[in-house]
Short mmCIF file of N, CA and C in Angstrom, two decimals:
data_model
loop_
_atom_site.label_atom_id
_atom_site.label_comp_id
_atom_site.label_asym_id
_atom_site.label_seq_id
_atom_site.Cartn_x
_atom_site.Cartn_y
_atom_site.Cartn_z
N UNK A 1 0.97 -0.87 0.18
CA UNK A 1 -0.22 -0.29 -0.01
C UNK A 1 1.06 1.17 0.04
N UNK A 2 0.66 1.98 -0.89
CA UNK A 2 1.38 3.57 -1.03
C UNK A 2 1.17 4.25 0.29
N UNK A 3 2.34 5.05 0.53
CA UNK A 3 2.15 5.90 1.44
C UNK A 3 0.66 6.76 1.86
N UNK A 4 0.25 7.64 0.42
CA UNK A 4 -0.93 8.34 0.38
C UNK A 4 -2.33 7.32 0.96
N UNK A 5 -2.04 6.30 0.65
CA UNK A 5 -3.54 5.22 1.24
C UNK A 5 -3.03 5.26 2.49
N UNK A 6 -2.04 5.21 3.11
CA UNK A 6 -1.69 4.49 4.51
C UNK A 6 -2.40 5.90 5.23
N UNK A 7 -1.90 7.25 4.67
CA UNK A 7 -2.12 8.55 5.60
C UNK A 7 -3.97 8.45 5.58
N UNK A 8 -4.62 8.57 3.88
CA UNK A 8 -5.52 8.38 4.31
C UNK A 8 -6.47 7.39 5.48
N UNK A 9 -6.35 5.86 5.67
CA UNK A 9 -6.63 5.37 6.58
C UNK A 9 -6.51 5.66 7.83
N UNK A 10 -4.79 6.11 8.21
CA UNK A 10 -4.39 6.72 9.37
C UNK A 10 -5.60 7.85 9.86
N UNK A 11 -6.26 8.57 9.07
CA UNK A 11 -6.60 9.62 9.20
C UNK A 11 -8.51 9.47 9.71
N UNK A 12 -8.97 8.08 9.35
CA UNK A 12 -10.37 7.69 9.56
C UNK A 12 -10.34 7.66 10.86
N UNK A 13 -9.83 7.18 11.99
CA UNK A 13 -10.05 7.11 12.90
C UNK A 13 -10.30 8.38 13.90
N UNK A 14 -9.50 9.20 13.60
CA UNK A 14 -9.80 10.45 14.49
C UNK A 14 -11.36 11.55 13.52
N UNK A 15 -11.38 11.05 12.41
CA UNK A 15 -12.79 12.11 11.70
C UNK A 15 -13.71 11.31 11.91
N UNK A 16 -14.01 9.81 12.34
CA UNK A 16 -14.95 9.38 13.24
C UNK A 16 -15.19 9.61 14.41
N UNK A 17 -14.31 9.62 15.39
CA UNK A 17 -14.34 10.21 16.59
C UNK A 17 -14.95 11.83 16.63
N UNK A 18 -14.87 12.52 15.94
CA UNK A 18 -14.85 14.00 15.85
C UNK A 18 -16.02 14.30 15.22
N UNK A 19 -16.60 13.29 14.26
CA UNK A 19 -17.87 13.51 13.46
C UNK A 19 -19.08 12.82 14.46
N UNK A 20 -18.42 11.93 15.52
CA UNK A 20 -19.56 11.38 16.29
C UNK A 20 -19.72 12.55 17.86
N UNK A 21 -18.61 12.67 17.77
CA UNK A 21 -18.81 13.69 19.27
C UNK A 21 -19.65 14.93 19.07
N UNK A 22 -18.88 15.68 17.56
CA UNK A 22 -19.71 16.79 16.78
C UNK A 22 -21.40 16.61 16.78
N UNK A 23 -21.79 15.22 16.69
CA UNK A 23 -22.99 14.88 16.77
C UNK A 23 -23.62 14.98 18.11
N UNK A 24 -23.00 14.59 19.11
CA UNK A 24 -23.12 14.25 20.41
C UNK A 24 -24.01 13.27 20.61
N UNK A 25 -23.29 11.60 19.72
CA UNK A 25 -23.56 10.32 20.25
C UNK A 25 -22.30 9.43 20.63
N UNK A 26 -22.82 8.95 21.73
CA UNK A 26 -22.03 7.67 22.41
C UNK A 26 -21.92 6.54 21.65
N UNK A 27 -20.88 6.33 21.87
CA UNK A 27 -19.81 4.62 21.86
C UNK A 27 -21.30 3.97 21.58
N UNK A 28 -21.70 3.78 22.65
CA UNK A 28 -23.34 2.60 23.02
C UNK A 28 -24.27 2.87 22.05
N UNK A 29 -24.71 4.60 21.87
CA UNK A 29 -25.63 4.88 21.04
C UNK A 29 -25.12 4.65 19.79
N UNK A 30 -24.18 4.90 19.01
CA UNK A 30 -23.67 4.37 17.38
C UNK A 30 -23.84 2.56 17.55
N UNK A 31 -23.26 2.26 18.60
CA UNK A 31 -23.31 0.67 18.57
C UNK A 31 -24.72 -0.07 18.32
N UNK A 32 -25.52 0.67 19.04
CA UNK A 32 -27.14 0.27 18.95
C UNK A 32 -27.97 0.37 17.44
N UNK A 33 -27.21 1.22 17.08
CA UNK A 33 -27.77 1.74 15.93
C UNK A 33 -27.17 1.12 14.61
N UNK A 34 -26.02 0.62 14.65
CA UNK A 34 -25.26 0.33 13.43
C UNK A 34 -25.00 -1.17 13.50
N UNK A 35 -25.33 -1.56 14.78
CA UNK A 35 -25.07 -3.24 14.89
C UNK A 35 -23.25 -3.47 14.69
N UNK A 36 -22.46 -2.40 15.20
CA UNK A 36 -20.96 -2.96 15.10
C UNK A 36 -21.01 -2.48 16.46
N UNK A 37 -20.17 -3.34 17.18
CA UNK A 37 -19.66 -3.56 18.77
C UNK A 37 -19.18 -2.19 19.22
N UNK A 38 -19.54 -2.04 20.56
CA UNK A 38 -18.79 -1.20 20.76
C UNK A 38 -17.43 -0.82 21.05
N UNK A 39 -16.66 -1.85 21.02
CA UNK A 39 -15.56 -2.23 20.83
C UNK A 39 -14.64 -2.24 20.09
N UNK A 40 -15.61 -2.02 18.98
CA UNK A 40 -14.93 -2.11 17.61
C UNK A 40 -14.90 -0.81 16.95
N UNK A 41 -15.93 -0.27 17.55
CA UNK A 41 -16.06 1.68 17.30
C UNK A 41 -14.96 1.87 17.94
N UNK A 42 -14.50 1.80 19.36
CA UNK A 42 -13.81 2.45 19.92
C UNK A 42 -12.48 2.26 19.19
N UNK A 43 -12.25 1.12 18.78
CA UNK A 43 -10.36 0.91 18.27
C UNK A 43 -10.28 1.23 16.89
N UNK A 44 -11.74 1.27 15.93
CA UNK A 44 -11.65 2.04 14.94
C UNK A 44 -11.68 3.49 15.21
N UNK A 45 -11.60 4.29 15.82
CA UNK A 45 -11.26 5.50 16.31
C UNK A 45 -10.50 6.02 16.47
N UNK A 46 -9.74 4.95 17.30
CA UNK A 46 -8.54 4.89 18.08
C UNK A 46 -7.23 4.49 17.34
N UNK A 47 -7.94 3.88 15.83
CA UNK A 47 -6.53 3.98 15.08
C UNK A 47 -6.02 2.37 15.70
N UNK A 48 -6.09 1.36 16.50
CA UNK A 48 -6.48 -0.24 16.94
C UNK A 48 -6.98 -0.61 15.60
N UNK A 49 -7.67 -0.30 15.10
CA UNK A 49 -8.58 -1.38 14.04
C UNK A 49 -8.29 -0.76 12.95
N UNK A 50 -7.99 -1.14 11.64
CA UNK A 50 -8.07 -1.09 10.26
C UNK A 50 -9.62 -0.79 9.67
N UNK A 51 -10.05 0.62 8.94
CA UNK A 51 -11.18 0.09 8.34
C UNK A 51 -11.46 -0.30 7.32
N UNK A 52 -12.67 -1.10 7.37
CA UNK A 52 -12.96 -1.83 6.19
C UNK A 52 -14.26 -1.16 5.28
N UNK A 53 -14.63 -1.50 4.54
CA UNK A 53 -15.90 -1.32 3.78
C UNK A 53 -17.04 -1.73 4.45
N UNK A 54 -17.18 -2.85 5.16
CA UNK A 54 -18.24 -3.42 5.87
C UNK A 54 -17.85 -2.25 7.08
N UNK A 55 -17.18 -1.89 7.73
CA UNK A 55 -17.49 -1.46 9.26
C UNK A 55 -17.98 0.29 8.68
N UNK A 56 -17.35 0.51 7.69
CA UNK A 56 -17.78 2.02 7.20
C UNK A 56 -19.11 2.43 6.32
N UNK A 57 -19.53 1.04 5.99
CA UNK A 57 -20.93 1.73 5.15
C UNK A 57 -21.95 1.98 6.05
N UNK A 58 -21.73 1.20 7.33
CA UNK A 58 -23.26 1.76 8.25
C UNK A 58 -23.10 2.50 9.13
N UNK A 59 -21.57 3.26 9.09
CA UNK A 59 -21.44 4.44 9.72
C UNK A 59 -21.64 5.89 8.74
N UNK A 60 -21.41 5.42 7.57
CA UNK A 60 -21.77 6.23 6.31
C UNK A 60 -23.25 6.78 6.28
N UNK A 61 -23.93 5.77 6.53
CA UNK A 61 -25.69 5.82 6.39
C UNK A 61 -26.00 6.23 7.87
N UNK A 62 -25.94 6.20 9.05
CA UNK A 62 -25.88 6.51 10.20
C UNK A 62 -25.62 8.12 10.36
N UNK A 63 -24.41 8.78 9.35
CA UNK A 63 -23.98 10.05 9.79
C UNK A 63 -24.59 10.60 8.81
N UNK A 64 -25.15 10.02 7.38
CA UNK A 64 -25.41 10.61 6.64
C UNK A 64 -24.44 11.52 5.26
N UNK A 65 -23.43 10.64 5.47
CA UNK A 65 -22.47 11.39 4.67
C UNK A 65 -21.78 10.46 3.49
N UNK A 66 -21.59 10.62 2.49
CA UNK A 66 -20.72 9.95 1.48
C UNK A 66 -19.80 9.26 2.06
N UNK A 67 -19.49 8.41 1.48
CA UNK A 67 -18.31 7.43 2.21
C UNK A 67 -16.90 8.01 1.59
N UNK A 68 -16.98 8.49 0.53
CA UNK A 68 -15.60 9.33 0.56
C UNK A 68 -15.48 10.48 1.11
N UNK A 69 -16.54 11.21 1.81
CA UNK A 69 -16.33 12.27 2.68
C UNK A 69 -16.22 11.39 3.97
N UNK A 70 -17.13 10.30 4.38
CA UNK A 70 -16.08 10.12 5.74
C UNK A 70 -14.57 9.26 5.58
N UNK A 71 -14.21 9.19 4.35
CA UNK A 71 -12.87 8.44 4.32
C UNK A 71 -11.66 9.57 4.36
N UNK A 72 -12.10 10.89 3.70
CA UNK A 72 -11.62 11.59 3.36
C UNK A 72 -10.71 11.70 2.38
N UNK A 73 -10.99 10.66 1.45
CA UNK A 73 -10.23 10.17 0.25
C UNK A 73 -9.91 11.26 -0.99
N UNK A 74 -8.60 11.06 -1.61
CA UNK A 74 -8.42 12.54 -2.20
C UNK A 74 -9.34 12.63 -3.90
N UNK A 75 -9.66 13.93 -4.07
CA UNK A 75 -10.81 13.80 -4.92
C UNK A 75 -9.81 13.45 -6.43
N UNK A 76 -10.64 12.25 -7.00
CA UNK A 76 -10.04 12.28 -8.20
C UNK A 76 -11.07 12.63 -9.82
N UNK A 77 -10.81 12.66 -10.53
CA UNK A 77 -11.37 12.86 -12.05
C UNK A 77 -12.15 14.38 -11.84
N UNK A 78 -13.15 14.67 -12.22
CA UNK A 78 -14.33 15.85 -12.14
C UNK A 78 -13.65 16.77 -10.86
N UNK A 79 -13.56 18.01 -10.88
CA UNK A 79 -13.00 18.38 -9.48
C UNK A 79 -14.65 19.03 -9.14
N UNK A 80 -15.51 19.28 -9.96
CA UNK A 80 -16.56 19.90 -9.87
C UNK A 80 -17.46 19.71 -9.12
N UNK A 81 -18.21 20.24 -7.85
CA UNK A 81 -19.15 19.61 -7.04
C UNK A 81 -20.49 19.83 -7.81
N UNK A 82 -21.30 18.73 -7.94
CA UNK A 82 -22.73 19.01 -8.91
C UNK A 82 -23.64 19.10 -7.27
N UNK A 83 -23.92 20.53 -7.57
CA UNK A 83 -24.62 20.43 -6.61
C UNK A 83 -26.19 20.28 -6.74
N UNK A 84 -27.24 19.67 -5.90
CA UNK A 84 -28.43 19.53 -6.01
C UNK A 84 -29.46 20.36 -5.42
N UNK A 85 -30.32 21.08 -6.16
CA UNK A 85 -31.29 21.83 -5.48
C UNK A 85 -32.32 21.03 -4.64
N UNK A 86 -32.67 22.01 -3.34
CA UNK A 86 -33.85 21.14 -2.94
C UNK A 86 -35.00 22.19 -2.62
N UNK A 87 -36.34 21.77 -2.94
CA UNK A 87 -37.42 22.73 -2.98
C UNK A 87 -38.05 22.50 -1.81
N UNK A 88 -38.41 23.44 -1.16
CA UNK A 88 -39.03 23.43 0.31
C UNK A 88 -39.78 24.91 0.62
N UNK A 89 -40.79 25.03 1.09
CA UNK A 89 -41.47 26.13 1.61
C UNK A 89 -41.61 27.05 0.16
N UNK A 90 -41.89 26.45 -0.93
CA UNK A 90 -42.07 27.50 -2.31
C UNK A 90 -40.81 27.70 -2.28
N UNK A 91 -39.33 27.55 -1.86
CA UNK A 91 -38.57 28.60 -2.06
C UNK A 91 -37.30 27.08 -2.40
N UNK A 92 -35.96 27.20 -3.10
CA UNK A 92 -35.15 26.47 -3.80
C UNK A 92 -33.76 26.65 -2.84
N UNK A 93 -33.02 25.73 -2.27
CA UNK A 93 -32.07 25.56 -1.10
C UNK A 93 -31.33 25.17 -2.24
N UNK A 94 -29.84 25.63 -2.17
CA UNK A 94 -29.04 24.68 -2.99
C UNK A 94 -27.68 24.91 -1.85
N UNK A 95 -27.29 23.69 -1.84
CA UNK A 95 -25.88 23.76 -0.88
C UNK A 95 -24.62 23.97 -1.20
N UNK A 96 -24.06 24.67 -0.82
CA UNK A 96 -22.97 24.98 -1.03
C UNK A 96 -21.44 24.19 0.02
N UNK A 97 -22.07 23.70 0.81
CA UNK A 97 -21.16 23.00 1.66
C UNK A 97 -21.36 21.67 2.04
N UNK A 98 -20.68 20.74 2.12
CA UNK A 98 -20.99 19.32 2.21
C UNK A 98 -20.34 18.92 3.65
N UNK A 99 -19.90 19.49 4.25
CA UNK A 99 -19.21 19.42 5.28
C UNK A 99 -20.27 18.24 6.38
N UNK A 100 -20.06 17.29 6.87
CA UNK A 100 -21.07 16.76 7.85
C UNK A 100 -21.39 17.36 9.28
N UNK A 101 -22.35 17.64 9.82
CA UNK A 101 -22.79 18.72 10.84
C UNK A 101 -21.92 19.83 10.54
N UNK A 102 -22.08 20.74 11.98
CA UNK A 102 -21.48 22.02 12.27
C UNK A 102 -22.05 22.48 11.26
N UNK A 103 -21.35 23.78 10.98
CA UNK A 103 -22.47 24.88 10.09
C UNK A 103 -22.48 24.32 8.51
N UNK A 104 -23.59 25.05 8.01
CA UNK A 104 -23.98 24.70 6.54
C UNK A 104 -24.69 25.77 5.81
N UNK A 105 -23.76 26.09 4.50
CA UNK A 105 -24.01 27.25 4.00
C UNK A 105 -25.33 26.62 2.57
N UNK A 106 -26.18 27.89 2.20
CA UNK A 106 -26.80 27.60 0.89
C UNK A 106 -27.02 28.66 0.21
N UNK A 107 -27.28 28.80 -0.75
CA UNK A 107 -27.96 29.76 -1.46
C UNK A 107 -29.24 29.55 -1.77
N UNK A 108 -30.11 30.57 -1.17
CA UNK A 108 -31.29 30.26 -1.55
C UNK A 108 -32.62 30.87 -2.47
N UNK A 109 -33.08 30.79 -2.90
CA UNK A 109 -33.52 31.56 -3.84
C UNK A 109 -35.49 31.47 -3.79
N UNK A 110 -35.71 32.78 -3.56
CA UNK A 110 -36.74 32.93 -3.23
C UNK A 110 -37.88 33.60 -4.72
N UNK A 111 -38.97 32.68 -5.33
CA UNK A 111 -38.79 33.15 -6.76
C UNK A 111 -40.05 34.23 -6.57
N UNK A 112 -40.31 34.84 -7.79
CA UNK A 112 -41.31 36.08 -7.93
C UNK A 112 -42.38 35.29 -8.11
N UNK A 113 -43.11 36.20 -7.57
CA UNK A 113 -45.09 35.91 -7.34
C UNK A 113 -45.85 37.18 -7.94
N UNK A 114 -46.84 37.10 -8.15
CA UNK A 114 -47.42 38.06 -8.82
C UNK A 114 -48.22 38.73 -6.82
N UNK A 115 -48.51 37.65 -6.27
CA UNK A 115 -48.84 38.34 -4.55
C UNK A 115 -47.85 37.45 -3.41
N UNK A 116 -47.29 38.34 -2.73
CA UNK A 116 -46.39 37.94 -1.70
C UNK A 116 -47.14 36.67 -1.48
N UNK A 117 -46.59 36.16 -0.58
CA UNK A 117 -46.78 35.00 0.63
C UNK A 117 -47.39 35.43 1.80
N UNK A 118 -48.11 35.09 2.90
CA UNK A 118 -48.67 35.05 3.75
C UNK A 118 -47.30 34.85 4.68
N UNK A 119 -47.12 35.69 5.35
CA UNK A 119 -46.00 35.19 6.60
C UNK A 119 -46.58 34.04 7.46
N UNK A 120 -45.61 32.99 7.89
CA UNK A 120 -45.59 31.94 8.76
C UNK A 120 -44.43 31.67 9.46
N UNK A 121 -44.36 32.54 10.55
CA UNK A 121 -42.77 32.60 10.93
C UNK A 121 -42.80 31.38 12.02
N UNK A 122 -41.65 30.65 12.05
CA UNK A 122 -41.54 29.64 12.55
C UNK A 122 -40.23 29.82 13.55
N UNK A 123 -39.37 28.78 14.67
CA UNK A 123 -38.50 29.08 15.46
C UNK A 123 -37.94 27.28 15.67
N UNK A 124 -36.69 27.62 15.48
CA UNK A 124 -36.07 26.30 15.98
C UNK A 124 -34.22 26.85 16.31
N UNK A 125 -33.66 25.68 16.47
CA UNK A 125 -32.57 25.90 17.45
C UNK A 125 -31.94 26.01 16.51
N UNK A 126 -30.37 27.52 16.77
CA UNK A 126 -29.34 27.19 16.17
C UNK A 126 -29.10 28.85 16.11
N UNK A 127 -28.24 29.35 14.83
CA UNK A 127 -28.41 30.69 14.58
C UNK A 127 -28.19 30.89 12.76
N UNK A 128 -28.22 31.74 12.74
CA UNK A 128 -28.66 31.88 11.12
C UNK A 128 -28.09 33.20 10.64
N UNK A 129 -27.27 33.21 9.72
CA UNK A 129 -26.57 34.42 8.86
C UNK A 129 -26.84 34.66 7.60
N UNK A 130 -27.25 35.74 7.11
CA UNK A 130 -28.03 35.98 5.63
C UNK A 130 -27.28 36.88 4.92
N UNK A 131 -27.06 36.64 3.73
CA UNK A 131 -26.37 38.18 2.81
C UNK A 131 -27.23 38.02 1.73
N UNK A 132 -28.01 39.12 1.40
CA UNK A 132 -28.84 39.47 0.14
C UNK A 132 -27.81 39.41 -1.07
N UNK A 133 -28.22 38.84 -1.94
CA UNK A 133 -26.93 38.86 -3.56
C UNK A 133 -28.14 39.51 -4.30
N UNK A 134 -29.35 39.36 -4.61
CA UNK A 134 -30.45 40.11 -5.88
C UNK A 134 -31.52 40.21 -5.05
N UNK A 135 -32.54 41.33 -5.60
CA UNK A 135 -33.57 41.21 -4.68
C UNK A 135 -34.02 42.18 -3.64
N UNK A 136 -35.19 42.48 -2.89
CA UNK A 136 -35.31 42.71 -1.87
C UNK A 136 -36.16 41.74 -0.78
N UNK A 137 -35.32 41.74 0.65
CA UNK A 137 -35.53 40.10 1.31
C UNK A 137 -36.37 41.25 2.42
N UNK A 138 -37.73 40.22 2.65
CA UNK A 138 -38.46 40.99 3.98
C UNK A 138 -37.76 39.71 4.90
N UNK A 139 -37.47 40.36 5.97
CA UNK A 139 -37.22 39.76 7.16
C UNK A 139 -37.96 39.77 8.33
N UNK A 140 -38.79 38.78 9.12
CA UNK A 140 -39.69 39.51 9.93
C UNK A 140 -38.88 38.46 11.10
N UNK A 141 -38.75 39.34 12.02
CA UNK A 141 -38.06 38.56 13.56
C UNK A 141 -38.62 38.95 14.66
N UNK A 142 -39.32 38.42 15.07
CA UNK A 142 -40.05 38.69 16.31
C UNK A 142 -40.95 39.96 15.92
N UNK A 143 -40.86 40.61 16.66
CA UNK A 143 -42.08 41.95 16.46
C UNK A 143 -41.44 43.25 15.60
N UNK A 144 -40.17 42.67 14.74
CA UNK A 144 -39.77 43.04 13.83
C UNK A 144 -39.46 43.41 12.33
N UNK A 145 -40.12 43.86 11.32
CA UNK A 145 -40.57 43.70 10.36
C UNK A 145 -39.17 44.73 9.62
N UNK A 146 -38.07 44.04 8.61
CA UNK A 146 -37.11 44.86 8.26
C UNK A 146 -36.89 44.14 6.68
N UNK A 147 -36.65 45.15 6.02
CA UNK A 147 -36.44 45.02 4.60
C UNK A 147 -34.91 45.38 3.77
N UNK A 148 -34.04 44.06 3.50
CA UNK A 148 -32.95 44.33 3.39
C UNK A 148 -32.75 43.88 1.93
N UNK A 149 -31.86 45.09 1.36
CA UNK A 149 -31.04 45.01 -0.41
C UNK A 149 -29.94 44.68 -0.44
N UNK A 150 -29.81 44.51 -1.69
CA UNK A 150 -28.70 43.71 -2.11
C UNK A 150 -27.44 44.13 -1.33
N UNK A 151 -26.25 43.23 -1.04
CA UNK A 151 -25.30 43.77 -0.08
C UNK A 151 -25.64 43.84 1.49
N UNK A 152 -26.55 44.02 1.82
CA UNK A 152 -26.84 43.82 3.15
C UNK A 152 -26.55 42.40 3.80
N UNK A 153 -26.46 42.20 5.21
CA UNK A 153 -26.49 41.38 5.60
C UNK A 153 -27.23 40.74 7.20
N UNK A 154 -27.61 40.05 7.66
CA UNK A 154 -28.28 39.92 8.69
C UNK A 154 -27.77 38.42 9.63
N UNK A 155 -27.77 38.76 11.14
CA UNK A 155 -27.94 37.06 11.62
C UNK A 155 -28.58 37.68 13.10
N UNK A 156 -29.14 36.08 13.09
CA UNK A 156 -30.12 36.16 14.41
C UNK A 156 -30.37 34.64 15.23
N UNK A 157 -30.47 34.71 16.36
CA UNK A 157 -31.27 33.90 16.91
C UNK A 157 -32.30 32.95 16.38
N UNK A 158 -32.34 31.75 15.79
CA UNK A 158 -33.14 31.07 15.12
C UNK A 158 -34.42 30.76 16.15
N UNK A 159 -34.11 30.81 17.51
CA UNK A 159 -35.19 30.34 18.67
C UNK A 159 -35.91 32.11 18.52
N UNK A 160 -35.93 33.01 17.80
CA UNK A 160 -36.92 34.08 17.78
C UNK A 160 -37.72 33.55 16.65
N UNK A 161 -38.85 33.74 16.62
CA UNK A 161 -39.97 33.72 15.21
C UNK A 161 -39.40 34.33 14.04
N UNK A 162 -38.94 33.81 13.26
CA UNK A 162 -38.76 34.43 11.92
C UNK A 162 -39.30 34.25 10.82
N UNK A 163 -39.12 34.84 9.75
CA UNK A 163 -40.01 34.47 8.33
C UNK A 163 -39.06 35.39 7.21
N UNK A 164 -38.69 34.54 5.87
CA UNK A 164 -37.99 35.45 4.96
C UNK A 164 -38.91 35.25 3.54
N UNK A 165 -39.01 36.30 3.50
CA UNK A 165 -39.75 36.66 1.84
C UNK A 165 -39.56 37.41 0.92
N UNK A 166 -39.85 37.75 0.09
CA UNK A 166 -39.22 39.04 -0.71
C UNK A 166 -40.81 40.04 -0.24
N UNK A 167 -39.86 41.30 -0.59
CA UNK A 167 -40.19 42.26 0.01
C UNK A 167 -41.64 42.94 -0.76
N UNK A 168 -41.29 42.91 -2.43
CA UNK A 168 -41.93 43.37 -3.43
C UNK A 168 -42.69 42.66 -4.17
N UNK A 169 -42.42 40.99 -3.85
CA UNK A 169 -43.37 40.21 -4.96
C UNK A 169 -42.01 39.68 -5.88
N UNK A 170 -40.79 40.54 -6.39
CA UNK A 170 -39.62 40.29 -6.81
C UNK A 170 -39.19 38.68 -6.69
N UNK A 171 -38.11 38.22 -7.59
CA UNK A 171 -37.25 36.96 -7.00
C UNK A 171 -36.12 37.72 -5.93
N UNK A 172 -35.79 37.00 -4.95
CA UNK A 172 -34.87 37.43 -4.60
C UNK A 172 -33.64 36.26 -4.18
N UNK A 173 -32.47 36.28 -3.87
CA UNK A 173 -31.04 35.42 -4.21
C UNK A 173 -30.81 35.91 -2.78
N UNK A 174 -30.59 34.86 -2.03
CA UNK A 174 -29.64 35.14 -0.97
C UNK A 174 -28.53 33.93 -0.50
N UNK A 175 -27.53 34.20 0.03
CA UNK A 175 -26.94 33.35 1.04
C UNK A 175 -27.34 33.00 2.12
N UNK A 176 -27.43 31.69 2.77
CA UNK A 176 -27.72 31.65 4.15
C UNK A 176 -26.77 30.65 4.59
N UNK A 177 -26.51 30.86 6.03
CA UNK A 177 -25.21 29.97 6.52
C UNK A 177 -25.97 29.61 7.95
N UNK A 178 -26.34 28.29 8.21
CA UNK A 178 -27.02 27.87 9.36
C UNK A 178 -25.93 27.38 10.28
N UNK A 179 -26.05 27.97 11.52
CA UNK A 179 -25.20 27.55 12.57
C UNK A 179 -25.82 26.96 13.38
N UNK A 180 -24.99 25.36 14.06
CA UNK A 180 -25.47 24.48 15.02
C UNK A 180 -25.47 25.39 16.26
N UNK A 181 -26.68 24.37 17.35
CA UNK A 181 -27.16 25.04 18.45
C UNK A 181 -25.88 25.62 19.29
N UNK A 182 -25.60 27.04 20.00
CA UNK A 182 -24.06 27.28 20.97
C UNK A 182 -23.21 27.29 20.03
N UNK A 183 -23.17 27.76 18.13
CA UNK A 183 -22.54 28.56 17.86
C UNK A 183 -22.89 29.91 17.16
N UNK A 184 -21.90 30.44 16.66
CA UNK A 184 -22.15 31.96 16.01
C UNK A 184 -22.15 32.08 14.64
N UNK A 185 -22.46 32.69 13.88
CA UNK A 185 -22.20 32.71 12.46
C UNK A 185 -20.92 33.71 12.38
N UNK A 186 -20.48 34.27 11.10
CA UNK A 186 -19.45 35.07 11.05
C UNK A 186 -19.65 36.60 11.81
N UNK A 187 -20.90 37.26 11.65
CA UNK A 187 -21.09 38.47 12.04
C UNK A 187 -21.97 38.25 13.71
N UNK A 188 -21.47 39.16 14.40
CA UNK A 188 -22.11 38.77 15.56
C UNK A 188 -22.84 40.27 16.41
N UNK A 189 -23.84 39.88 17.05
CA UNK A 189 -24.63 40.99 17.62
C UNK A 189 -24.36 41.14 19.18
N UNK A 190 -23.74 42.27 19.46
CA UNK A 190 -23.55 42.26 21.19
C UNK A 190 -24.41 41.96 21.93
N UNK A 191 -24.63 41.11 22.82
CA UNK A 191 -25.15 41.18 23.63
C UNK A 191 -26.20 42.49 24.27
N UNK A 192 -27.43 41.89 24.49
CA UNK A 192 -28.42 42.75 25.12
C UNK A 192 -28.89 44.12 23.54
N UNK A 193 -28.15 43.54 22.40
CA UNK A 193 -28.67 44.40 21.13
C UNK A 193 -29.07 44.17 20.33
N UNK A 194 -30.46 44.47 19.82
CA UNK A 194 -31.51 43.84 18.69
C UNK A 194 -30.33 43.93 17.43
N UNK A 195 -30.76 42.49 16.94
CA UNK A 195 -29.92 42.15 15.53
C UNK A 195 -30.32 43.25 14.72
N UNK A 196 -29.43 43.62 14.14
CA UNK A 196 -28.79 44.61 12.82
C UNK A 196 -29.19 43.82 11.76
N UNK A 197 -30.11 44.61 10.92
CA UNK A 197 -29.95 44.33 8.98
C UNK A 197 -28.65 44.09 8.47
N UNK A 198 -28.08 45.10 8.85
CA UNK A 198 -26.50 45.41 8.25
C UNK A 198 -25.36 44.56 8.65
N UNK A 199 -24.34 44.67 7.67
CA UNK A 199 -23.60 43.39 7.99
C UNK A 199 -22.33 44.41 8.94
#
């Protein structure tokens, strides 16, 4: 086996351990879901057991990551990332990151409509950072009703009721970064100060 392959395999254990801890999963929980014994998982993470396809497939399914992402194998062939848009709530989300767990980035497209949608504010854990590329975005955040133009950014705690839509019925394109619970995105709001729509 060449040195590059050895290095790839040596990095699998620490990558698996970091991924499990990032998701807040215990070895016992992982063993129960995957059917791989706790001792085997422990040896795999510590590097005392060599990764095999038989061990990695159930872990890839459990973490919902591609096998090559789990292994960290060097890319070969076409270097382009083929993004698959996801349609939800009448909007299009294009994933821009493929990192398992942690912060996720998307390009979001709100299509033009003859009549704007009725706002339906939602809440969830975490933080969200957004940057308007094109169009005029309407952001409802708690009791605030904000309009953001291209070049403006906002960050907020998603436990506040919030809703994104077009301010004027036209199409809106924006970048969104979803941070997991307990982490913040790039722009921060000082404690006790309301979120600002400006970067």
